[in-house]
Amino acid sequence: QAFSRIATCGDETDESAWNELLAGNSTLTIPAGVATSIVLEPGTYVTAYPDLEFEGGRDAVIRLTYAESFSSNWKKGVRDEPQGQDIEGYSDVLTASGARCRYLPFRWRAFRFLKIEIEASTEPLTIHGLSMITSMYPLELNASWQCDDSLLNDLWPISWRTLRVGAHEHLMDSPYYECLQYVGDTSIQALTLRGLAGDTCLWKRAVLDFNASRLPMGLTQSRYPSRHIQLIPSFSLVYVTMVEEYLLHTDDRETVRTCLRGLEQIVDWFSDYRTDEGYLGVMPWWNFVDWTKEWLGGDPSGMTSGNPNQKEPSATINFFFIMALQSLSKIHAWLGDEAQSTHFLDQSKAIQQAVQRCFWDERRGLFAETPAQTSYSEHANVLAILTHSSEFPVLSRIAGALDGTEGLVSCGYQFEFYLARALSQTNRNDLMLKRLRHWQKIFDLHLVTTPERPLARGMVERSDSHAWSAWTPYWMLSEVLGIQPLEPGFGKIRIKPQLGGLRFAEGRMPLPSGILELRVEIEPETWLISGDLPPGEYRLEDPSGQIHELGQGRVELKGYFIQGAK
């Protein structure tokens, strides 16, 4: 594959000669004693092998520097703006032997920009060719989306690109930095890939990889495969929920049975840390939840003291534990073991009651993050909604926090995945559409992939391509159009459109039986649903609340709102 264009070049560089080389029309010779530099663009963010063929120029030094963006002293501005910025990043440095050589590294590189610097020595160096070989897991986009909100439409392609460059022999969080399969990232990434591509092979591999990563005491490693052991206990809880999602979306009971005892060992390990009051106390190791300015290392248990050695129990970690117990209960129920299902469900209820007693702040109408009730987060209250852990009016308080009036620690890009699900669960997609406005910063700074940390909140920026923030297309299909499995393997499918103020939305989503196509239109007093359903059983809840049991074929439904309510 050829590079698409020259982004910038040094004053001494013959740009026209480089263009001829990149087009394959001629070779390029760097005279003896001459130094030259050029920055190339592949056209988008890629994971690719650079392919450079050169000859002569003994002792010439060739440096290839790979970067996600232009930057200055490692601080990033507008990503494709050369003015006042340069290319900083990982480099390959070659020394010419004088013979004809071809450089093709053993492993691909991740980059959006490639800077080539050449210092010829006492002989001229001739470049015969320069191109790249892209490398990614062979995913095919089988879904689509369109609506009347330009931000949602713009998020679709850059999210898909982020998923593509993060999928290789296994799923990885960031192709430029760690290149590791983390539980917290992979659980979101794999679910989204199933929704957009219909592919679950890498999801199955991840489920088995993390099962194989378990240590003797029962916890999974936070990332695997990896040479270095790292423990994030909260990610072990996310893994339990990830396996539940995998079973629901694939009905792969054999794989889940392989992991079942390991899932039970995870929750058994956490149970040992329950306090006399019944909730989880201070947990060891790094209990990462989300990158926020307030939490030291993303761990909520140290947020009050700011000291990692003075931790407190965390409501968010407790809610993740409740969620894992609920997931394990569902897994046992789907596998036919009602006794074990009831056992884990009863455990979850006992912890829910303990958390309500200790963390609920009646005055503020919110769950506090710690028992001292001096700090509060969206995270804990979002998980309270998702785990049905409260009959209190948590949602109204979260809604107030969206404009900053409540003083809650805000979710980052990754945890907004859970926030979006919680708001959809409570029929408030309008609030999520409002919340997504801060994602516009991604486009203002000319990114072509979704980044690791929120750009609009003054946080230290790092990865420009992070899979955990590429979830919005899945939310559009599963929560806005409302297409979700009700039984393992999509044995029965729910369709519950919630446009949240959009006038129309339409999309395609791959199911095991074929492609589901759906369009929803909302007028002030009426609504219209049309589409084509592949083989299967469907439970469609229309915007006026009526339930329709449907089968394969064309669907055309029209109705009216009661008193104009939507």
Coordinates of C-alpha atoms in Angstrom, one line a residue:
Q1 CA 0.0 0.0 0.0
A2 CA 1.3 3.4 -0.9
F3 CA 1.5 6.4 1.4
S4 CA -1.2 8.9 0.5
R5 CA 0.7 12.2 0.8
I6 CA 3.6 14.2 2.2
A7 CA 2.5 16.0 5.4
T8 CA 5.6 18.2 5.6
C9 CA 9.3 18.1 4.7
G10 CA 12.5 19.8 5.6
D11 CA 13.8 22.8 3.6
E12 CA 16.5 20.7 2.1
T13 CA 14.1 18.0 0.9
D14 CA 13.2 17.6 -2.8
E15 CA 9.4 17.1 -2.4
S16 CA 8.8 16.3 -6.1
A17 CA 11.4 13.6 -6.1
W18 CA 9.8 12.0 -3.0
N19 CA 6.4 12.1 -4.7
E20 CA 7.8 10.3 -7.7
L21 CA 9.4 7.7 -5.4
L22 CA 6.1 7.1 -3.5
A23 CA 4.2 6.8 -6.8
G24 CA 6.6 4.1 -7.9
N25 CA 7.8 6.1 -10.9
S26 CA 11.5 6.4 -10.0
T27 CA 14.2 5.9 -7.4
L28 CA 15.5 8.7 -5.1
T29 CA 19.2 9.4 -4.4
I30 CA 20.5 11.2 -1.3
P31 CA 23.9 12.7 -2.2
A32 CA 26.9 12.0 0.1
G33 CA 27.0 14.3 3.1
V34 CA 23.4 15.4 2.8
A35 CA 20.7 15.2 5.5
T36 CA 17.1 15.2 4.6
S37 CA 13.7 14.6 6.4
I38 CA 10.1 14.1 5.5
V39 CA 6.8 13.3 7.2
L40 CA 4.5 10.9 5.4
E41 CA 0.8 10.1 5.9
P42 CA -0.7 6.7 5.2
G43 CA -4.1 8.4 4.9
T44 CA -5.4 7.4 8.3
Y45 CA -4.3 5.6 11.5
V46 CA -2.8 2.2 10.5
T47 CA -1.1 -0.8 11.9
A48 CA 1.4 -1.7 9.2
Y49 CA 4.9 -2.9 8.3
P50 CA 7.0 -0.2 6.7
D51 CA 8.7 -1.6 3.6
L52 CA 11.9 0.3 2.7
E53 CA 14.3 -0.8 0.0
F54 CA 17.7 1.0 -0.4
E55 CA 21.2 0.6 -1.8
G56 CA 24.7 2.0 -1.3
G57 CA 25.3 4.9 1.1
R58 CA 27.5 2.9 3.4
D59 CA 27.2 4.2 7.0
A60 CA 24.2 6.3 6.2
V61 CA 21.8 6.6 9.1
I62 CA 18.1 6.2 8.4
R63 CA 15.6 6.9 11.2
L64 CA 11.9 6.0 11.0
T65 CA 9.8 7.7 13.7
Y66 CA 6.2 6.6 14.2
A67 CA 3.6 8.9 15.8
E68 CA -0.2 9.1 16.3
S69 CA -0.1 12.9 15.9
F70 CA 2.1 15.9 15.6
S71 CA 3.1 17.2 19.1
S72 CA 5.5 19.5 20.9
N73 CA 7.4 18.3 23.9
W74 CA 5.0 15.3 23.9
K75 CA 2.0 17.6 24.3
K76 CA -0.6 17.2 21.5
G77 CA -2.7 20.0 19.9
V78 CA -4.5 19.7 16.6
R79 CA -3.3 16.3 15.5
D80 CA -2.5 17.0 11.9
E81 CA -1.1 20.5 12.3
P82 CA 2.7 20.7 11.6
Q83 CA 3.0 24.4 12.5
G84 CA 4.8 24.6 15.9
Q85 CA 4.8 20.8 16.3
D86 CA 6.9 17.9 15.2
I87 CA 6.8 14.1 15.0
E88 CA 7.8 12.5 18.3
G89 CA 7.6 8.8 19.1
Y90 CA 9.1 5.4 18.8
S91 CA 11.8 5.0 16.2
D92 CA 13.7 2.4 14.1
V93 CA 17.3 3.3 13.4
L94 CA 19.1 1.7 10.4
T95 CA 22.7 1.9 9.3
A96 CA 23.3 1.2 5.7
S97 CA 25.8 -1.5 4.9
G98 CA 26.4 -0.4 1.3
A99 CA 24.7 -3.4 -0.1
R100 CA 21.1 -3.5 -1.5
C101 CA 18.8 -4.0 1.5
R102 CA 15.1 -4.3 2.3
Y103 CA 13.9 -3.3 5.7
L104 CA 10.7 -5.0 6.8
P105 CA 10.4 -5.3 10.6
F106 CA 9.4 -8.5 12.3
R107 CA 6.4 -6.7 13.9
W108 CA 4.0 -4.1 12.5
R109 CA 4.1 -0.5 13.8
A110 CA 1.1 1.7 14.7
F111 CA 1.1 5.2 13.3
R112 CA -0.7 8.0 11.6
F113 CA 2.4 9.8 10.6
L114 CA 5.9 8.5 9.7
K115 CA 8.9 10.7 9.8
I116 CA 11.9 9.6 7.8
E117 CA 15.3 11.2 8.5
I118 CA 18.3 10.3 6.4
E119 CA 21.9 11.4 7.0
A120 CA 24.1 10.2 4.1
S121 CA 27.7 9.6 4.9
T122 CA 30.6 9.5 2.4
E123 CA 28.5 7.7 -0.3
P124 CA 25.2 8.5 -2.0
L125 CA 22.2 6.5 -0.8
T126 CA 19.6 5.3 -3.3
I127 CA 16.1 4.5 -2.2
H128 CA 14.4 2.0 -4.6
G129 CA 11.0 1.9 -2.9
L130 CA 9.0 2.9 0.1
S131 CA 5.5 1.6 1.0
M132 CA 3.7 -0.3 3.7
I133 CA 1.9 -3.6 4.3
T134 CA -1.1 -3.1 6.6
S135 CA -1.9 -5.9 9.1
M136 CA -5.1 -6.4 11.1
Y137 CA -7.5 -9.2 12.0
P138 CA -9.8 -9.7 9.0
L139 CA -12.9 -8.0 10.3
E140 CA -15.8 -7.0 8.0
L141 CA -18.2 -4.2 8.8
N142 CA -21.7 -5.8 8.6
A143 CA -23.6 -3.0 10.3
S144 CA -24.6 0.5 9.4
W145 CA -26.1 3.6 11.0
Q146 CA -27.6 6.9 10.0
C147 CA -29.6 9.5 11.9
D148 CA -30.3 13.3 12.1
D149 CA -27.4 13.9 14.6
S150 CA -24.1 14.6 12.8
L151 CA -22.0 13.8 15.9
L152 CA -23.4 10.3 16.1
N153 CA -22.9 9.8 12.4
D154 CA -19.3 11.1 12.7
L155 CA -18.5 8.8 15.7
W156 CA -19.4 5.7 13.7
P157 CA -16.4 5.5 11.2
I158 CA -13.7 6.6 13.7
S159 CA -14.9 4.1 16.2
W160 CA -14.8 1.3 13.6
R161 CA -11.3 2.3 12.7
T162 CA -10.3 2.2 16.3
L163 CA -11.7 -1.3 16.7
R164 CA -9.9 -2.4 13.5
V165 CA -6.4 -1.3 14.5
G166 CA -6.9 -2.8 17.9
A167 CA -7.7 -6.3 16.6
H168 CA -4.8 -8.6 15.7
E169 CA -3.9 -12.1 17.0
H170 CA -5.8 -11.0 20.1
L171 CA -7.7 -7.8 21.1
M172 CA -5.6 -5.0 22.5
D173 CA -6.3 -1.8 24.3
S174 CA -3.9 0.5 22.3
P175 CA -1.9 -0.6 19.3
Y176 CA 0.7 2.2 19.9
Y177 CA 1.4 1.8 23.6
E178 CA 0.7 -1.3 25.7
C179 CA -0.6 -3.5 22.8
L180 CA -2.2 -5.7 25.6
Q181 CA -5.5 -7.5 26.0
Y182 CA -6.9 -5.9 29.2
V183 CA -10.1 -7.2 30.7
G184 CA -11.7 -3.7 31.1
D185 CA -11.0 -2.8 27.5
T186 CA -11.7 -6.1 25.9
S187 CA -15.1 -6.6 27.5
I188 CA -16.3 -3.5 25.7
Q189 CA -14.3 -4.0 22.5
A190 CA -15.5 -7.6 22.0
L191 CA -19.1 -6.8 22.6
T192 CA -18.9 -3.9 20.1
L193 CA -17.2 -6.0 17.5
R194 CA -20.0 -8.6 17.7
G195 CA -22.5 -5.8 17.2
L196 CA -20.8 -4.3 14.2
A197 CA -19.1 -7.3 12.5
G198 CA -21.0 -10.3 13.9
D199 CA -17.6 -11.8 14.7
T200 CA -17.0 -13.5 18.1
C201 CA -13.8 -15.5 17.5
L202 CA -11.5 -13.0 19.3
W203 CA -14.1 -12.7 22.0
K204 CA -13.9 -16.4 22.6
R205 CA -10.1 -16.3 22.6
A206 CA -10.2 -13.5 25.2
V207 CA -12.6 -15.5 27.4
L208 CA -10.3 -18.5 27.3
D209 CA -7.1 -16.4 27.7
F210 CA -8.3 -14.7 30.9
N211 CA -9.5 -18.0 32.2
A212 CA -6.0 -19.4 31.6
S213 CA -4.5 -16.3 33.3
R214 CA -5.9 -17.1 36.7
L215 CA -3.5 -17.3 39.6
P216 CA -3.7 -19.9 42.4
M217 CA -5.8 -17.7 44.7
G218 CA -8.4 -17.4 42.0
L219 CA -8.0 -13.9 40.4
T220 CA -7.5 -13.4 36.7
Q221 CA -4.6 -11.3 35.6
S222 CA -5.6 -7.8 34.4
R223 CA -4.1 -8.4 31.0
Y224 CA -3.2 -11.5 29.2
P225 CA -1.1 -12.9 27.5
S226 CA 1.7 -11.0 29.1
R227 CA 5.2 -11.8 30.5
H228 CA 4.5 -9.6 33.6
I229 CA 1.9 -10.4 36.1
Q230 CA -0.4 -7.4 36.9
L231 CA -3.4 -7.6 39.2
I232 CA -6.5 -5.4 39.0
P233 CA -9.1 -7.2 41.1
S234 CA -11.9 -5.0 39.8
F235 CA -11.1 -6.3 36.3
S236 CA -11.6 -9.9 37.5
L237 CA -15.2 -8.8 38.4
V238 CA -15.6 -7.3 34.9
Y239 CA -14.4 -10.6 33.5
V240 CA -17.3 -12.5 35.2
T241 CA -19.8 -10.1 33.5
M242 CA -17.9 -10.4 30.2
V243 CA -18.5 -14.2 30.3
E244 CA -22.2 -13.6 30.9
E245 CA -22.4 -11.3 27.9
Y246 CA -20.5 -13.8 25.8
L247 CA -22.9 -16.6 26.7
L248 CA -25.9 -14.3 26.0
H249 CA -24.6 -13.3 22.6
T250 CA -23.2 -16.7 21.4
D251 CA -24.9 -19.5 23.4
D252 CA -21.4 -21.2 23.5
R253 CA -22.1 -23.2 26.6
E254 CA -19.1 -25.5 26.2
T255 CA -16.6 -22.6 26.5
V256 CA -18.5 -21.1 29.4
R257 CA -18.6 -24.4 31.2
T258 CA -14.8 -24.6 30.8
C259 CA -14.6 -21.2 32.7
L260 CA -17.3 -21.8 35.2
R261 CA -15.2 -23.0 38.2
G262 CA -12.8 -20.1 37.7
L263 CA -15.7 -17.6 37.8
E264 CA -16.8 -19.0 41.1
Q265 CA -13.3 -18.8 42.5
I266 CA -13.2 -15.1 41.6
V267 CA -16.3 -14.3 43.6
D268 CA -15.1 -16.6 46.5
W269 CA -11.9 -14.6 46.7
F270 CA -13.8 -11.3 47.0
S271 CA -16.1 -12.8 49.6
D272 CA -13.2 -13.1 51.9
Y273 CA -12.9 -9.3 52.0
R274 CA -16.5 -8.7 53.3
T275 CA -16.6 -6.6 56.4
D276 CA -18.7 -7.3 59.5
E277 CA -21.2 -4.9 58.0
G278 CA -21.5 -7.1 54.9
Y279 CA -20.0 -5.0 52.2
L280 CA -16.5 -5.3 50.6
G281 CA -13.8 -3.5 52.7
V282 CA -10.5 -2.2 51.5
M283 CA -9.2 -4.3 48.6
P284 CA -5.5 -5.1 47.9
W285 CA -3.6 -4.2 44.7
W286 CA -4.7 -1.7 42.1
N287 CA -8.4 -1.5 41.8
F288 CA -8.6 0.6 38.7
V289 CA -12.0 1.8 37.5
D290 CA -11.6 4.9 35.3
W291 CA -9.2 7.7 34.5
T292 CA -10.3 10.8 36.4
K293 CA -8.6 13.9 37.7
E294 CA -9.8 13.1 41.2
W295 CA -8.8 9.4 41.6
L296 CA -5.2 8.6 42.2
G297 CA -4.3 6.1 39.5
G298 CA -7.9 5.6 38.5
D299 CA -8.6 3.8 41.8
P300 CA -11.6 5.2 43.7
S301 CA -10.6 3.7 47.1
G302 CA -7.9 6.3 47.6
M303 CA -9.8 9.3 46.4
T304 CA -10.4 11.0 49.8
S305 CA -6.9 10.8 51.2
G306 CA -5.0 11.0 47.9
N307 CA -2.7 8.5 49.4
P308 CA -2.5 5.0 47.9
N309 CA -1.6 3.6 51.4
Q310 CA -4.7 5.1 53.0
K311 CA -7.5 3.4 51.2
E312 CA -11.2 3.2 52.0
P313 CA -13.9 0.8 50.9
S314 CA -15.4 1.8 47.5
A315 CA -19.0 1.8 46.5
T316 CA -18.0 1.3 42.9
I317 CA -16.0 -1.8 43.6
N318 CA -18.9 -3.1 45.7
F319 CA -21.3 -2.5 42.8
F320 CA -19.0 -4.3 40.5
F321 CA -19.0 -7.3 42.9
I322 CA -22.8 -7.2 43.0
M323 CA -22.9 -7.1 39.1
A324 CA -20.5 -10.1 39.0
L325 CA -22.7 -12.1 41.4
Q326 CA -25.8 -11.3 39.3
S327 CA -23.9 -12.4 36.1
L328 CA -22.9 -15.6 37.7
S329 CA -26.4 -16.2 38.8
K330 CA -27.7 -15.7 35.2
I331 CA -24.9 -18.0 33.8
H332 CA -26.0 -20.8 36.1
A333 CA -29.6 -20.3 35.3
W334 CA -28.9 -20.5 31.5
L335 CA -26.8 -23.6 32.1
G336 CA -29.7 -25.2 34.0
D337 CA -28.4 -25.1 37.6
E338 CA -31.2 -23.2 39.4
A339 CA -29.8 -24.0 42.9
Q340 CA -26.5 -22.3 42.2
S341 CA -28.3 -19.5 40.4
T342 CA -30.3 -18.8 43.5
H343 CA -27.2 -19.1 45.7
F344 CA -25.3 -16.3 43.9
L345 CA -28.4 -14.1 43.5
D346 CA -29.0 -14.3 47.3
Q347 CA -25.4 -13.3 47.8
S348 CA -25.8 -10.3 45.6
K349 CA -29.0 -9.2 47.5
A350 CA -27.2 -9.4 50.8
I351 CA -24.4 -7.1 49.6
Q352 CA -26.9 -4.8 48.0
Q353 CA -28.6 -4.3 51.4
A354 CA -25.2 -3.7 53.2
V355 CA -24.2 -1.2 50.5
Q356 CA -27.5 0.7 50.9
R357 CA -27.0 0.9 54.6
C358 CA -23.5 2.2 54.5
F359 CA -23.1 4.2 51.3
W360 CA -26.5 5.7 50.7
D361 CA -26.6 9.5 51.6
E362 CA -30.3 10.3 52.2
R363 CA -29.5 14.0 52.4
R364 CA -28.1 14.1 48.8
G365 CA -30.1 11.3 47.4
L366 CA -27.0 9.6 46.1
F367 CA -24.6 6.8 46.9
A368 CA -21.4 8.1 48.3
E369 CA -18.2 6.6 47.0
T370 CA -16.8 5.8 50.5
P371 CA -18.4 5.1 53.9
A372 CA -17.3 8.5 55.2
Q373 CA -19.8 10.0 52.7
T374 CA -17.4 12.9 51.8
S375 CA -16.9 12.0 48.1
Y376 CA -19.3 11.0 45.3
S377 CA -19.0 9.6 41.8
E378 CA -21.1 9.1 38.8
H379 CA -19.6 5.6 38.6
A380 CA -21.1 4.2 41.8
N381 CA -24.5 5.6 41.0
V382 CA -24.4 4.4 37.4
L383 CA -23.7 0.9 38.6
A384 CA -26.4 1.2 41.2
I385 CA -28.9 1.6 38.4
L386 CA -27.4 -1.2 36.3
T387 CA -27.5 -3.6 39.3
H388 CA -31.0 -2.6 40.4
S389 CA -29.4 -1.9 43.7
S390 CA -31.6 1.0 44.8
E391 CA -35.2 2.1 44.8
F392 CA -34.0 5.6 45.5
P393 CA -34.2 8.4 42.9
V394 CA -30.6 8.0 41.8
L395 CA -31.3 8.9 38.2
S396 CA -32.5 12.4 38.9
R397 CA -29.3 13.2 40.7
I398 CA -27.2 11.8 37.9
A399 CA -29.1 13.9 35.5
G400 CA -28.3 17.0 37.6
A401 CA -24.7 16.0 37.6
L402 CA -24.5 16.2 33.8
D403 CA -24.2 20.0 34.0
G404 CA -21.7 19.8 36.9
T405 CA -24.0 21.1 39.6
E406 CA -23.8 17.9 41.7
G407 CA -20.0 17.8 42.1
L408 CA -19.7 14.1 41.2
V409 CA -16.6 12.6 39.8
S410 CA -17.4 12.3 36.1
C411 CA -17.1 9.2 34.0
G412 CA -14.4 9.1 31.3
Y413 CA -14.9 7.8 27.7
Q414 CA -14.6 4.2 28.9
F415 CA -17.0 4.4 31.8
E416 CA -19.5 6.4 29.8
F417 CA -20.3 3.0 28.2
Y418 CA -21.9 2.0 31.5
L419 CA -23.5 5.5 31.9
A420 CA -25.1 5.1 28.5
R421 CA -26.5 1.7 29.4
A422 CA -27.8 3.0 32.7
L423 CA -29.6 6.0 31.0
S424 CA -31.0 3.7 28.3
Q425 CA -32.3 1.3 31.0
T426 CA -34.2 4.2 32.6
N427 CA -35.5 5.5 29.2
R428 CA -33.4 8.6 29.2
N429 CA -31.3 8.4 26.0
D430 CA -32.0 12.1 25.7
L431 CA -29.5 12.7 28.6
M432 CA -26.9 10.6 26.9
L433 CA -27.2 12.5 23.7
K434 CA -26.6 15.6 25.7
R435 CA -23.7 14.1 27.4
L436 CA -22.0 13.0 24.2
R437 CA -21.5 16.7 23.2
H438 CA -18.1 16.8 24.9
W439 CA -16.9 14.1 22.4
Q440 CA -17.0 16.8 19.8
K441 CA -13.5 17.7 21.0
I442 CA -12.3 14.6 19.2
F443 CA -13.2 16.1 15.9
D444 CA -12.1 19.6 16.8
L445 CA -8.6 18.3 17.3
H446 CA -8.8 16.3 14.1
L447 CA -8.4 12.8 15.6
V448 CA -9.3 9.9 13.3
T449 CA -9.6 7.3 16.2
T450 CA -11.2 7.5 19.6
P451 CA -8.7 8.3 22.4
E452 CA -8.0 7.0 25.9
R453 CA -9.0 10.0 28.0
P454 CA -11.6 12.8 27.7
L455 CA -10.0 15.6 25.7
A456 CA -12.4 18.3 27.0
R457 CA -11.5 17.9 30.7
G458 CA -7.9 19.0 30.8
M459 CA -6.5 15.6 31.6
V460 CA -3.0 14.4 30.5
E461 CA -3.4 13.0 27.1
R462 CA -1.8 9.8 25.9
S463 CA -3.2 7.2 23.6
D464 CA -5.0 8.5 20.5
S465 CA -6.4 5.1 19.7
H466 CA -8.0 3.2 22.6
A467 CA -10.5 0.5 22.0
W468 CA -12.5 1.1 25.2
S469 CA -13.8 4.4 23.9
A470 CA -15.1 2.9 20.5
W471 CA -18.4 1.7 22.0
T472 CA -20.8 4.4 20.7
P473 CA -21.8 2.5 17.5
Y474 CA -22.8 -0.5 19.6
W475 CA -24.9 1.8 21.9
M476 CA -26.6 3.3 18.8
L477 CA -27.7 -0.2 17.6
S478 CA -28.4 -1.9 20.9
E479 CA -29.9 1.0 22.9
V480 CA -31.1 3.7 20.5
L481 CA -32.6 1.3 18.0
G482 CA -32.9 -1.1 20.9
I483 CA -31.7 -4.4 19.3
Q484 CA -30.6 -6.9 22.0
P485 CA -30.7 -10.7 22.7
L486 CA -33.2 -11.8 25.4
E487 CA -32.0 -15.4 25.3
P488 CA -28.6 -16.9 24.7
G489 CA -27.5 -16.9 21.1
F490 CA -30.3 -14.5 20.2
G491 CA -32.8 -17.2 20.8
K492 CA -35.2 -14.3 21.2
I493 CA -34.5 -10.7 20.3
R494 CA -35.7 -7.6 21.9
I495 CA -36.4 -4.4 19.9
K496 CA -37.1 -1.3 21.9
P497 CA -36.3 1.9 20.1
Q498 CA -35.4 4.9 22.3
L499 CA -34.5 7.8 20.0
G500 CA -34.0 10.3 22.9
G501 CA -35.0 13.3 20.8
L502 CA -33.7 12.1 17.4
R503 CA -36.2 12.6 14.6
F504 CA -35.1 9.4 12.8
A505 CA -32.5 6.6 13.1
E506 CA -31.9 3.7 10.9
G507 CA -29.3 0.9 10.9
R508 CA -28.3 -2.7 10.1
M509 CA -27.1 -5.2 12.7
P510 CA -25.8 -8.7 12.0
L511 CA -27.5 -11.5 13.9
P512 CA -26.6 -15.2 13.8
S513 CA -29.6 -15.7 11.4
G514 CA -28.9 -12.8 9.1
I515 CA -28.9 -9.0 8.9
L516 CA -31.6 -7.1 10.8
E517 CA -32.6 -3.7 9.2
L518 CA -34.6 -1.2 11.1
R519 CA -35.7 2.4 10.6
V520 CA -37.5 4.5 13.2
E521 CA -39.1 7.9 12.6
I522 CA -40.6 10.1 15.3
E523 CA -43.0 13.0 14.5
P524 CA -44.6 15.2 17.1
E525 CA -47.7 13.0 17.4
T526 CA -46.8 9.8 15.5
W527 CA -44.1 7.2 15.1
L528 CA -43.2 4.8 12.3
I529 CA -41.1 1.6 12.5
S530 CA -40.1 -0.2 9.4
G531 CA -37.6 -2.9 8.5
D532 CA -36.7 -6.4 7.6
L533 CA -36.2 -9.1 10.3
P534 CA -34.2 -12.3 9.6
P535 CA -35.4 -15.6 11.0
G536 CA -36.0 -15.5 14.7
E537 CA -38.5 -14.6 17.5
Y538 CA -38.8 -10.9 18.2
R539 CA -40.4 -8.9 21.1
L540 CA -40.8 -5.3 19.8
E541 CA -41.8 -2.6 22.2
D542 CA -43.0 0.4 20.2
P543 CA -42.6 4.1 21.3
S544 CA -46.1 4.1 22.8
G545 CA -45.3 1.1 25.0
Q546 CA -47.2 -1.6 23.2
I547 CA -45.6 -5.1 22.8
H548 CA -45.6 -6.9 19.4
E549 CA -44.5 -10.5 19.1
L550 CA -43.0 -10.8 15.6
G551 CA -41.3 -13.3 13.4
Q552 CA -39.2 -13.2 10.2
G553 CA -40.2 -10.8 7.5
R554 CA -41.1 -7.2 6.7
V555 CA -42.3 -5.1 9.6
E556 CA -44.3 -1.9 9.1
L557 CA -45.8 -0.3 12.3
K558 CA -47.3 3.1 12.8
G559 CA -48.8 4.6 15.9
Y560 CA -49.7 7.7 17.9
F561 CA -48.4 9.0 21.2
I562 CA -50.6 9.4 24.2
Q563 CA -50.8 13.2 24.8
G564 CA -47.7 13.6 22.6
A565 CA -45.4 11.8 25.1
K566 CA -42.2 10.1 23.8

